[in-house]
């Protein structure tokens, strides 16, 4: 069982991130103007860290996959001009 006290590190980590960008990820916003891509890398790493720490009670796999897709799309745009 996960208690509120157990979730405090996750809440603190999310608070330190750009909350509007975390919300955009949660809402699956594909508007690239919603994101700072260096922040997306940090969001992905944070979600992955807590995904492992709280498994199987919390699962951020879909969120992580969405961020990876955003980053991949951006990398393709940069590479293709």
Short mmCIF file of N, CA and C in Angstrom, two decimals:
data_model
loop_
_atom_site.label_atom_id
_atom_site.label_comp_id
_atom_site.label_asym_id
_atom_site.label_seq_id
_atom_site.Cartn_x
_atom_site.Cartn_y
_atom_site.Cartn_z
N UNK A 1 0.84 -1.18 0.00
CA UNK A 1 0.00 0.00 0.00
C UNK A 1 0.89 1.24 0.00
N UNK A 2 0.53 2.21 -0.82
CA UNK A 2 1.26 3.46 -0.88
C UNK A 2 0.49 4.50 -0.07
N UNK A 3 1.20 5.17 0.80
CA UNK A 3 0.59 6.22 1.60
C UNK A 3 0.93 7.59 1.01
N UNK A 4 0.27 8.59 1.49
CA UNK A 4 0.57 9.94 1.05
C UNK A 4 2.03 10.29 1.34
N UNK A 5 2.52 9.85 2.47
CA UNK A 5 3.92 10.09 2.83
C UNK A 5 4.86 9.46 1.80
N UNK A 6 4.50 8.30 1.30
CA UNK A 6 5.31 7.63 0.28
C UNK A 6 5.35 8.43 -1.02
N UNK A 7 4.28 9.16 -1.30
CA UNK A 7 4.18 9.91 -2.55
C UNK A 7 4.86 11.27 -2.49
N UNK A 8 5.22 11.73 -1.32
CA UNK A 8 5.81 13.06 -1.20
C UNK A 8 7.04 13.27 -2.08
N UNK A 9 7.96 12.32 -2.18
CA UNK A 9 9.10 12.55 -3.08
C UNK A 9 8.67 12.76 -4.53
N UNK A 10 7.67 12.02 -4.99
CA UNK A 10 7.16 12.19 -6.35
C UNK A 10 6.51 13.56 -6.51
N UNK A 11 5.70 13.94 -5.55
CA UNK A 11 5.04 15.24 -5.60
C UNK A 11 6.08 16.36 -5.64
N UNK A 12 7.10 16.25 -4.82
CA UNK A 12 8.16 17.26 -4.79
C UNK A 12 8.91 17.31 -6.13
N UNK A 13 9.19 16.15 -6.69
CA UNK A 13 9.89 16.11 -7.98
C UNK A 13 9.05 16.76 -9.07
N UNK A 14 7.76 16.47 -9.09
CA UNK A 14 6.88 17.06 -10.10
C UNK A 14 6.73 18.57 -9.88
N UNK A 15 6.72 19.00 -8.65
CA UNK A 15 6.61 20.42 -8.34
C UNK A 15 7.80 21.19 -8.89
N UNK A 16 8.98 20.59 -8.81
CA UNK A 16 10.19 21.26 -9.30
C UNK A 16 10.23 21.37 -10.82
N UNK A 17 9.52 20.49 -11.49
CA UNK A 17 9.46 20.54 -12.95
C UNK A 17 8.52 21.66 -13.37
N UNK A 18 8.51 21.97 -14.63
CA UNK A 18 7.58 22.97 -15.15
C UNK A 18 6.19 22.33 -15.15
N UNK A 19 5.37 22.71 -14.17
CA UNK A 19 4.08 22.06 -13.99
C UNK A 19 3.18 22.17 -15.23
N UNK A 20 3.25 23.28 -15.95
CA UNK A 20 2.43 23.40 -17.14
C UNK A 20 2.84 22.38 -18.20
N UNK A 21 4.12 22.06 -18.25
CA UNK A 21 4.59 21.06 -19.21
C UNK A 21 4.21 19.65 -18.77
N UNK A 22 4.24 19.39 -17.46
CA UNK A 22 3.79 18.09 -16.94
C UNK A 22 2.31 17.92 -17.27
N UNK A 23 1.54 18.97 -17.10
CA UNK A 23 0.11 18.92 -17.42
C UNK A 23 -0.09 18.67 -18.90
N UNK A 24 0.69 19.32 -19.75
CA UNK A 24 0.58 19.10 -21.19
C UNK A 24 0.87 17.65 -21.56
N UNK A 25 1.86 17.06 -20.90
CA UNK A 25 2.15 15.64 -21.13
C UNK A 25 0.96 14.80 -20.70
N UNK A 26 0.42 15.08 -19.52
CA UNK A 26 -0.71 14.31 -19.01
C UNK A 26 -1.91 14.40 -19.93
N UNK A 27 -2.09 15.56 -20.56
CA UNK A 27 -3.22 15.78 -21.47
C UNK A 27 -2.91 15.38 -22.91
N UNK A 28 -1.71 14.88 -23.16
CA UNK A 28 -1.27 14.44 -24.49
C UNK A 28 -1.31 15.58 -25.50
N UNK A 29 -0.90 16.74 -25.07
CA UNK A 29 -0.86 17.91 -25.94
C UNK A 29 0.28 17.73 -26.94
N UNK A 30 -0.02 17.80 -28.22
CA UNK A 30 1.00 17.63 -29.25
C UNK A 30 1.48 18.96 -29.83
N UNK A 31 1.02 20.07 -29.28
CA UNK A 31 1.47 21.38 -29.73
C UNK A 31 2.90 21.60 -29.25
N UNK A 32 3.84 21.65 -30.18
CA UNK A 32 5.25 21.73 -29.79
C UNK A 32 5.58 23.04 -29.07
N UNK A 33 4.74 24.06 -29.20
CA UNK A 33 4.97 25.31 -28.48
C UNK A 33 4.71 25.15 -26.98
N UNK A 34 4.10 24.05 -26.58
CA UNK A 34 3.80 23.81 -25.17
C UNK A 34 5.02 23.31 -24.39
N UNK A 35 6.10 23.02 -25.09
CA UNK A 35 7.20 22.31 -24.45
C UNK A 35 8.55 22.99 -24.62
N UNK A 36 9.35 22.86 -23.60
CA UNK A 36 10.78 23.12 -23.66
C UNK A 36 11.38 21.72 -23.70
N UNK A 37 12.08 21.38 -24.76
CA UNK A 37 12.49 19.99 -24.95
C UNK A 37 13.52 19.51 -23.94
N UNK A 38 14.32 20.40 -23.40
CA UNK A 38 15.24 19.96 -22.34
C UNK A 38 14.45 19.60 -21.08
N UNK A 39 13.33 20.29 -20.85
CA UNK A 39 12.48 19.92 -19.71
C UNK A 39 11.81 18.57 -19.94
N UNK A 40 11.47 18.29 -21.20
CA UNK A 40 10.85 16.99 -21.49
C UNK A 40 11.79 15.84 -21.14
N UNK A 41 13.06 16.03 -21.37
CA UNK A 41 14.03 14.98 -21.02
C UNK A 41 14.01 14.75 -19.51
N UNK A 42 13.97 15.83 -18.75
CA UNK A 42 13.92 15.72 -17.29
C UNK A 42 12.61 15.08 -16.83
N UNK A 43 11.51 15.46 -17.46
CA UNK A 43 10.22 14.86 -17.12
C UNK A 43 10.26 13.36 -17.38
N UNK A 44 10.81 12.96 -18.53
CA UNK A 44 10.89 11.52 -18.86
C UNK A 44 11.72 10.78 -17.82
N UNK A 45 12.85 11.33 -17.45
CA UNK A 45 13.72 10.67 -16.46
C UNK A 45 13.03 10.59 -15.10
N UNK A 46 12.33 11.64 -14.73
CA UNK A 46 11.63 11.65 -13.44
C UNK A 46 10.53 10.60 -13.42
N UNK A 47 9.73 10.56 -14.48
CA UNK A 47 8.67 9.56 -14.54
C UNK A 47 9.23 8.14 -14.53
N UNK A 48 10.32 7.92 -15.24
CA UNK A 48 10.93 6.59 -15.26
C UNK A 48 11.43 6.18 -13.88
N UNK A 49 12.06 7.13 -13.18
CA UNK A 49 12.57 6.84 -11.84
C UNK A 49 11.44 6.43 -10.89
N UNK A 50 10.36 7.19 -10.89
CA UNK A 50 9.26 6.88 -9.98
C UNK A 50 8.39 5.74 -10.49
N UNK A 51 8.41 5.48 -11.77
CA UNK A 51 7.73 4.32 -12.31
C UNK A 51 8.33 3.05 -11.71
N UNK A 52 9.64 3.01 -11.63
CA UNK A 52 10.33 1.87 -11.02
C UNK A 52 10.11 1.82 -9.52
N UNK A 53 10.19 2.98 -8.86
CA UNK A 53 10.09 3.03 -7.41
C UNK A 53 8.72 2.61 -6.89
N UNK A 54 7.66 2.91 -7.65
CA UNK A 54 6.31 2.66 -7.17
C UNK A 54 5.59 1.53 -7.90
N UNK A 55 6.32 0.79 -8.73
CA UNK A 55 5.70 -0.34 -9.42
C UNK A 55 5.28 -1.38 -8.39
N UNK A 56 4.20 -2.02 -8.56
CA UNK A 56 3.21 -1.96 -9.64
C UNK A 56 2.06 -1.00 -9.34
N UNK A 57 2.19 -0.20 -8.30
CA UNK A 57 1.08 0.65 -7.87
C UNK A 57 0.84 1.86 -8.78
N UNK A 58 1.89 2.41 -9.32
CA UNK A 58 1.79 3.51 -10.27
C UNK A 58 2.44 3.07 -11.57
N UNK A 59 1.90 3.55 -12.67
CA UNK A 59 2.46 3.16 -13.95
C UNK A 59 2.44 4.36 -14.88
N UNK A 60 3.63 4.82 -15.23
CA UNK A 60 3.78 5.97 -16.12
C UNK A 60 4.25 5.55 -17.51
N UNK A 61 4.13 4.28 -17.86
CA UNK A 61 4.63 3.79 -19.14
C UNK A 61 4.07 4.57 -20.33
N UNK A 62 2.77 4.83 -20.34
CA UNK A 62 2.18 5.55 -21.47
C UNK A 62 2.67 6.99 -21.53
N UNK A 63 2.85 7.61 -20.37
CA UNK A 63 3.36 8.98 -20.32
C UNK A 63 4.80 9.04 -20.82
N UNK A 64 5.59 8.07 -20.42
CA UNK A 64 6.99 8.00 -20.85
C UNK A 64 7.05 7.79 -22.36
N UNK A 65 6.21 6.91 -22.87
CA UNK A 65 6.18 6.66 -24.32
C UNK A 65 5.77 7.92 -25.08
N UNK A 66 4.82 8.68 -24.54
CA UNK A 66 4.38 9.91 -25.18
C UNK A 66 5.52 10.92 -25.23
N UNK A 67 6.25 11.08 -24.12
CA UNK A 67 7.38 12.02 -24.09
C UNK A 67 8.46 11.57 -25.07
N UNK A 68 8.74 10.28 -25.10
CA UNK A 68 9.74 9.78 -26.05
C UNK A 68 9.33 10.09 -27.49
N UNK A 69 8.03 9.96 -27.79
CA UNK A 69 7.55 10.26 -29.14
C UNK A 69 7.71 11.74 -29.45
N UNK A 70 7.39 12.62 -28.49
CA UNK A 70 7.58 14.05 -28.69
C UNK A 70 9.04 14.37 -28.98
N UNK A 71 9.93 13.76 -28.20
CA UNK A 71 11.36 14.00 -28.39
C UNK A 71 11.84 13.46 -29.74
N UNK A 72 11.33 12.30 -30.12
CA UNK A 72 11.70 11.71 -31.41
C UNK A 72 11.20 12.58 -32.56
N UNK A 73 9.97 13.05 -32.46
CA UNK A 73 9.41 13.92 -33.50
C UNK A 73 10.25 15.19 -33.63
N UNK A 74 10.63 15.76 -32.49
CA UNK A 74 11.43 16.98 -32.51
C UNK A 74 12.81 16.72 -33.13
N UNK A 75 13.43 15.61 -32.78
CA UNK A 75 14.73 15.27 -33.34
C UNK A 75 14.63 15.11 -34.85
N UNK A 76 13.56 14.48 -35.34
CA UNK A 76 13.36 14.33 -36.77
C UNK A 76 13.19 15.68 -37.46
N UNK A 77 12.46 16.59 -36.81
CA UNK A 77 12.28 17.92 -37.38
C UNK A 77 13.62 18.65 -37.51
N UNK A 78 14.43 18.54 -36.49
CA UNK A 78 15.73 19.21 -36.49
C UNK A 78 16.64 18.61 -37.57
N UNK A 79 16.63 17.29 -37.66
CA UNK A 79 17.49 16.62 -38.64
C UNK A 79 17.05 16.91 -40.08
N UNK A 80 15.74 17.06 -40.28
CA UNK A 80 15.22 17.26 -41.63
C UNK A 80 15.03 18.72 -41.99
N UNK A 81 15.44 19.59 -41.09
CA UNK A 81 15.37 21.02 -41.38
C UNK A 81 14.05 21.55 -41.10
#
